[in-house]
Coordinates of C-alpha atoms in Angstrom, one line a residue:
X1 CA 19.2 5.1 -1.0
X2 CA 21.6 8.2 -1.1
X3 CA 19.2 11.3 0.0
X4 CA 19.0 14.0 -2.2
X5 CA 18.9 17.8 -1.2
X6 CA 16.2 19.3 -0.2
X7 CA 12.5 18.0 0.2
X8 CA 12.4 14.0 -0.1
X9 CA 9.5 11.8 0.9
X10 CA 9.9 8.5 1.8
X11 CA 7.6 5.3 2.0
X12 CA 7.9 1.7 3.0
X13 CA 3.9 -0.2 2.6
X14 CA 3.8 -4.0 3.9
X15 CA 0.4 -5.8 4.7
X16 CA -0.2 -9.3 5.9
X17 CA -4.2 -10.1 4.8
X18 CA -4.9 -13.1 7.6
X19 CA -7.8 -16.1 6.6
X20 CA -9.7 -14.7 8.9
X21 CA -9.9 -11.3 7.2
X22 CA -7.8 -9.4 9.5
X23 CA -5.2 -7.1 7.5
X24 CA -2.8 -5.4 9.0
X25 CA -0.2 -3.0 7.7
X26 CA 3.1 -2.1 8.8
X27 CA 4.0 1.8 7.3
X28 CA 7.8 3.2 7.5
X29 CA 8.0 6.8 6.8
X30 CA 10.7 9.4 6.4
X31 CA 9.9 13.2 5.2
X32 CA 13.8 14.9 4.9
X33 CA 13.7 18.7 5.2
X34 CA 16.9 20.4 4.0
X35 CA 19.5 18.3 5.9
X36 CA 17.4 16.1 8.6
X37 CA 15.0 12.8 8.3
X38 CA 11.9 13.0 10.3
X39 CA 11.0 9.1 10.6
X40 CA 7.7 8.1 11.9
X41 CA 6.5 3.9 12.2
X42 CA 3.0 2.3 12.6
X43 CA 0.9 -0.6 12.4
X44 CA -2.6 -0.6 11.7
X45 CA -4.8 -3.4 12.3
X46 CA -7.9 -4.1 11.0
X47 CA -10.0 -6.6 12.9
X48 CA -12.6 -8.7 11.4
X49 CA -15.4 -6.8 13.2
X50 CA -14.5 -3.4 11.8
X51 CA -12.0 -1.4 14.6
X52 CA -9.2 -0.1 13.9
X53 CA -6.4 -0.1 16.2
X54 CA -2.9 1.7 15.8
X55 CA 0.2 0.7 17.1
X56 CA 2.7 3.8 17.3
X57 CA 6.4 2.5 16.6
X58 CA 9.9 4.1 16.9
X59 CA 10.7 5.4 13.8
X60 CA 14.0 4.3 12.3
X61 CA 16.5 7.5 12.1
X62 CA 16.8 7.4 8.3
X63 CA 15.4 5.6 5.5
X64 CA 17.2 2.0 6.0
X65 CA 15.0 -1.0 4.1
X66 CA 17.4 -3.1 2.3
X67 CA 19.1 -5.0 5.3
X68 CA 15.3 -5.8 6.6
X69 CA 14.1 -7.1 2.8
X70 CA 17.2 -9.4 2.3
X71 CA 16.7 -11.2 5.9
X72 CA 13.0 -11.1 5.4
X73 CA 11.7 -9.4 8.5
X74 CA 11.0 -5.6 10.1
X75 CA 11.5 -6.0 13.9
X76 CA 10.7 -3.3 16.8
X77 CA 11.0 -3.6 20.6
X78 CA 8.2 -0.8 21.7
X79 CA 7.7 -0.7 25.6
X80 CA 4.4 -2.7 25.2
X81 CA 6.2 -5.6 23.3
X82 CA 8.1 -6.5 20.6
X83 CA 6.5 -6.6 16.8
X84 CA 7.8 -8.6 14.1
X85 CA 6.8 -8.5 10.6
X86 CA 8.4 -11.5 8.9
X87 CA 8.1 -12.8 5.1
X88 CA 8.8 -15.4 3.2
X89 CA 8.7 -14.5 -0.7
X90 CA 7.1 -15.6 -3.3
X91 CA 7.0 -12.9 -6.0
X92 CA 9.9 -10.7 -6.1
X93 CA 10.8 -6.7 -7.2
X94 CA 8.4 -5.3 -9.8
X95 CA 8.8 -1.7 -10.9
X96 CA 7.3 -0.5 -13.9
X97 CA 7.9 2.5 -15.7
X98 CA 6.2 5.5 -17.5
X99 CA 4.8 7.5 -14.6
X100 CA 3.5 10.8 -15.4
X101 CA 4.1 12.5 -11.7
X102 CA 7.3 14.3 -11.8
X103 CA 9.0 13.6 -8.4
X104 CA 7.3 10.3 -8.0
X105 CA 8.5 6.3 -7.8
X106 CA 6.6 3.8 -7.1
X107 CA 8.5 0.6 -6.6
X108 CA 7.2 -3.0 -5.8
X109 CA 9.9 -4.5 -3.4
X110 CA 8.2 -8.4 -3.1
X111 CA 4.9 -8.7 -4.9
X112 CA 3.7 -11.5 -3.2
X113 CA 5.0 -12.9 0.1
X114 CA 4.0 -15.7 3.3
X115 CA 4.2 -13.0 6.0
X116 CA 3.4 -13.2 9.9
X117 CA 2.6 -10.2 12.0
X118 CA 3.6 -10.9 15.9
X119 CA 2.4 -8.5 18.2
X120 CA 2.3 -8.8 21.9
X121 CA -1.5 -9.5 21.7
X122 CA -1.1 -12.1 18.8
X123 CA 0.1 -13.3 15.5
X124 CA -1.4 -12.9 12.3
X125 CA -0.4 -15.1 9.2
X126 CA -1.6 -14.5 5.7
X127 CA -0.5 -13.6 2.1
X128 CA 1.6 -10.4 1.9
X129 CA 3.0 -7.3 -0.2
X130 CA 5.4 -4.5 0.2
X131 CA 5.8 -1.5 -1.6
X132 CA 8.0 1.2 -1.5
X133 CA 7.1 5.2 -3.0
X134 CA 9.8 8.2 -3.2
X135 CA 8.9 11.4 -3.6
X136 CA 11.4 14.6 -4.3
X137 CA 8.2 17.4 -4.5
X138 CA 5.1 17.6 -2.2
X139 CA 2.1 15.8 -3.6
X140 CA 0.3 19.5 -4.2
X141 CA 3.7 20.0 -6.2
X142 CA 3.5 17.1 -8.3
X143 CA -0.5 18.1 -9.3
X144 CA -1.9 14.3 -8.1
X145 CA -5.7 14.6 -8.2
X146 CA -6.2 10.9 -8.1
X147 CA -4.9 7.3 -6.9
X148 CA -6.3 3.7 -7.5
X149 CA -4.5 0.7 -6.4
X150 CA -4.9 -2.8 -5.6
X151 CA -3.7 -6.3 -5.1
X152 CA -5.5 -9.7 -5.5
X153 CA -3.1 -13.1 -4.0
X154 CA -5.4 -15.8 -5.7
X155 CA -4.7 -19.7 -5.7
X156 CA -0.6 -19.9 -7.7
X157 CA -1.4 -16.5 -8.8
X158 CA -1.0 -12.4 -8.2
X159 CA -2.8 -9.5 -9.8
X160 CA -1.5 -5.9 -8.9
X161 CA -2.8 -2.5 -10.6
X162 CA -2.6 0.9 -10.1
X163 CA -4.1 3.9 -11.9
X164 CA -3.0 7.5 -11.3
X165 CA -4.7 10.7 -12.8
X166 CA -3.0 14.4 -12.9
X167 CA -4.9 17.6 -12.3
X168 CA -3.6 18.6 -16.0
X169 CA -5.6 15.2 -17.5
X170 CA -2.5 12.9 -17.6
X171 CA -3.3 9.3 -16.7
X172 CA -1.7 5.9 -15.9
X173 CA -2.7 2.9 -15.6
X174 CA -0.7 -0.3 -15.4
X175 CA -0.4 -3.8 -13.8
X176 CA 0.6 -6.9 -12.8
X177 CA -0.6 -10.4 -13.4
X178 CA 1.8 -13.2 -12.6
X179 CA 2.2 -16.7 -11.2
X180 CA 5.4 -17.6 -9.4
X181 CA 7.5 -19.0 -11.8
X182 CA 6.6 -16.3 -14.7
X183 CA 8.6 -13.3 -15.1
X184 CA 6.8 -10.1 -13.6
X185 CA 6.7 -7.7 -16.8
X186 CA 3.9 -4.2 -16.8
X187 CA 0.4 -5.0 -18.5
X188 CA -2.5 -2.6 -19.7
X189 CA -4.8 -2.2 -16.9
X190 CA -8.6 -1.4 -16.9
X191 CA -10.3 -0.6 -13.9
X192 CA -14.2 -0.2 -13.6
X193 CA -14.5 0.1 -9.6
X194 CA -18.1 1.9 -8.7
X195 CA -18.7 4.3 -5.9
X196 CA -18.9 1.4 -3.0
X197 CA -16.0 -1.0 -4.5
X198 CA -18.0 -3.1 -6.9
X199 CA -17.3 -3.8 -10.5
X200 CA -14.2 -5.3 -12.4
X201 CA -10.8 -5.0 -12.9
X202 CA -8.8 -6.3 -16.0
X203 CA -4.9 -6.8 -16.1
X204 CA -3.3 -8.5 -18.9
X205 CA -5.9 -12.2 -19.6
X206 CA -7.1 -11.8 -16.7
X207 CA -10.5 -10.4 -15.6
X208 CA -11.5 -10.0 -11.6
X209 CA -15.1 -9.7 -10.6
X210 CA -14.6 -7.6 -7.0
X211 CA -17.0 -7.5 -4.6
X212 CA -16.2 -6.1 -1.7
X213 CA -16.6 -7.1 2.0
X214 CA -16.2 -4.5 4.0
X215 CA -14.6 -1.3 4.2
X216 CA -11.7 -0.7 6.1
X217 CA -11.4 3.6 6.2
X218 CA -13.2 6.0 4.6
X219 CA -12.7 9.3 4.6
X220 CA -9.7 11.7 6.1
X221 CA -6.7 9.8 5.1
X222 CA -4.9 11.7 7.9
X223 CA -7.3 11.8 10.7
X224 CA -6.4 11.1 14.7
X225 CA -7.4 7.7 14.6
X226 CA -4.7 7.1 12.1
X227 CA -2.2 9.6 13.0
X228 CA -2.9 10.2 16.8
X229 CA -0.1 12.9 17.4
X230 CA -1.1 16.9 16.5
X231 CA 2.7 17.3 15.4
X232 CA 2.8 14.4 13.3
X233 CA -0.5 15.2 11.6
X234 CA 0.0 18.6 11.1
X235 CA 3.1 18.2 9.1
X236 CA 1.5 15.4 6.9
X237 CA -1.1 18.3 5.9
X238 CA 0.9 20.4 5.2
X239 CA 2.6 18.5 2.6
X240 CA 0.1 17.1 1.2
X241 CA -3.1 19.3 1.7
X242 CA -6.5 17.6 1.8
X243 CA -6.0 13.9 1.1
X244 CA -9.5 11.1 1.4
X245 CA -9.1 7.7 1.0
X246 CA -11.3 4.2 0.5
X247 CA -9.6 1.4 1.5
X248 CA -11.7 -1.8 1.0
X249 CA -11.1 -5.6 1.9
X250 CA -13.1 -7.8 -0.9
X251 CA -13.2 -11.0 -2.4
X252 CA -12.3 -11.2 -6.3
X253 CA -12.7 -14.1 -8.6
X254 CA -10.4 -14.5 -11.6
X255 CA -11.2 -15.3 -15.3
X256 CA -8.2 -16.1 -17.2
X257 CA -9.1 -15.6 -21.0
X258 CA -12.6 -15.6 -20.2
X259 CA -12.4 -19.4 -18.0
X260 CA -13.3 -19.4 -14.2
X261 CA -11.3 -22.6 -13.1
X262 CA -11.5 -24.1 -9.8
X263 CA -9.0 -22.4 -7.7
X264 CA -9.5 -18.9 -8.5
X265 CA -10.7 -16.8 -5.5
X266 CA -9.2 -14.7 -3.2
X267 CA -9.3 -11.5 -1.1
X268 CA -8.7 -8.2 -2.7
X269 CA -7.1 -5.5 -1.0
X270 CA -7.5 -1.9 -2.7
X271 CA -7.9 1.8 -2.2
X272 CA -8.9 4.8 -3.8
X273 CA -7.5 8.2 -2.9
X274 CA -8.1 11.8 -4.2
X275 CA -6.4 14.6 -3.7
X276 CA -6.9 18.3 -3.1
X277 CA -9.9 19.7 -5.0
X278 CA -10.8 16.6 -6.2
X279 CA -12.4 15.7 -2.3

């Protein structure tokens, strides 16, 4: 991806969700300022009995994704070990169009995947995504007051939605729903998501009763635990100003045109995030 002059922001977002409930994710970052890339690389990990732990990566130079996606694997070699992040896929690209946020992309780059996480303390193996955002203004620039995203990897089947609100009243919502061998085309999306993650969400013929399980941060989206270092923090505030998010692990159980058949459960991995004023 050719930069572009100026301020860019740059995202790469791949989880693994293990059977045992651990979910980790792997984020590549790049902020450009006039003519340099500041890159920045992390894993979190979420362990089953609620800690967090962060593993701080060397940061690729400049935003470099596409060689990594077509061999199916991110790879590091920190002093502590090497990490590997490798996928096989299942559902492909997905980007859909019509988003209000000038200065914003959001593109799915495998919807579904069989990824493994190897760290030097273990592995973890589990149903996957990856997602990649651009941004050419700050998010105070682009006016985001709110952000609601998810994804569900049921039995054969996917469900992905987002929903994004403006401080001027615009709103987005679309989704995903998708087996394999169907083609991956934007639905309507309705999301009814209470305060502690409970409630439904409806993409396409398919309806998802979400209860969650536990919660995996609330709060600062950019505190120390998550972004140990004062220089990296304090430049992530100041582009994007106050930012809290609710990121939840749940269980969701499908109805497809109103029928619950018998392979139709799975976890749920989704967020909220607001913005600014909005706290």
């Amino acid at each position: 991806m050719a930069p572009t002059q100026g301020y860019s922001f740059q995202k790469l977002y791949a989880d693994v969700v293990a059977d045992d409930g651990t979910v980790a994710v792997l984020y590549l970052t790049w902020a450009r300022f006039w003519r340099g890339w500041y890159g920045r690389a992390s894993v979190e990990r979420y362990h089953p009995d609620g800690r967090l732990e962060q593993i701080t990566l060397a940061g690729p130079a400049k935003p470099a994704i596409e060689d990594s996606l077509a061999i199916g694997a991110f790879h590091f070699d920190p002093p502590a070990g090497a990490v590997t992040l490798a996928f096989e896929t299942e559902l492909g690209e997905w980007q859909p169009g019509g988003c209000p946020a000038r200065g914003l992309d959001w593109a799915v780059k495998r919807a579904r995947t069989r990824a493994t996480l190897r760290l030097p303390d273990g592995v973890h193996s589990g149903d996957g995504y990856i997602d990649f955002v651009t941004m050419t203004e700050t998010t105070k620039g682009m006016k985001l007051k709110t952000l609601q995203w998810g994804r569900a990897h049921l039995p054969g089947r996917t469900v992905i939605f987002e929903e994004l609100t403006l401080t001027n009243g615009d709103l987005w919502r679309v989704g995903l729903d998708a087996a394999p061998d169907e083609p991956l085309v934007a639905m309507p999306a309705t999301i009814e998501l209470d305060a502690a993650g409970r409630g439904s969400v409806r993409v396409g013929s398919t309806t998802l009763a979400v209860t969650p399980v536990r919660a995996l941060h609330e709060g600062d989206a950019l505190d120390r635990r998550r972004i140990p270092g004062l220089l990296d923090r304090t430049v992530a505030r100041i582009l994007s100003g106050p930012v809290s998010q609710s990121r939840r692990l749940g269980r969701a159980l499908a109805k497809r045109d109103g029928e619950v058949s018998a392979r139709s459960e799975g976890f749920i991995l989704y967020e909220r995030v607001t913005f600014g004023e909005s706290r």
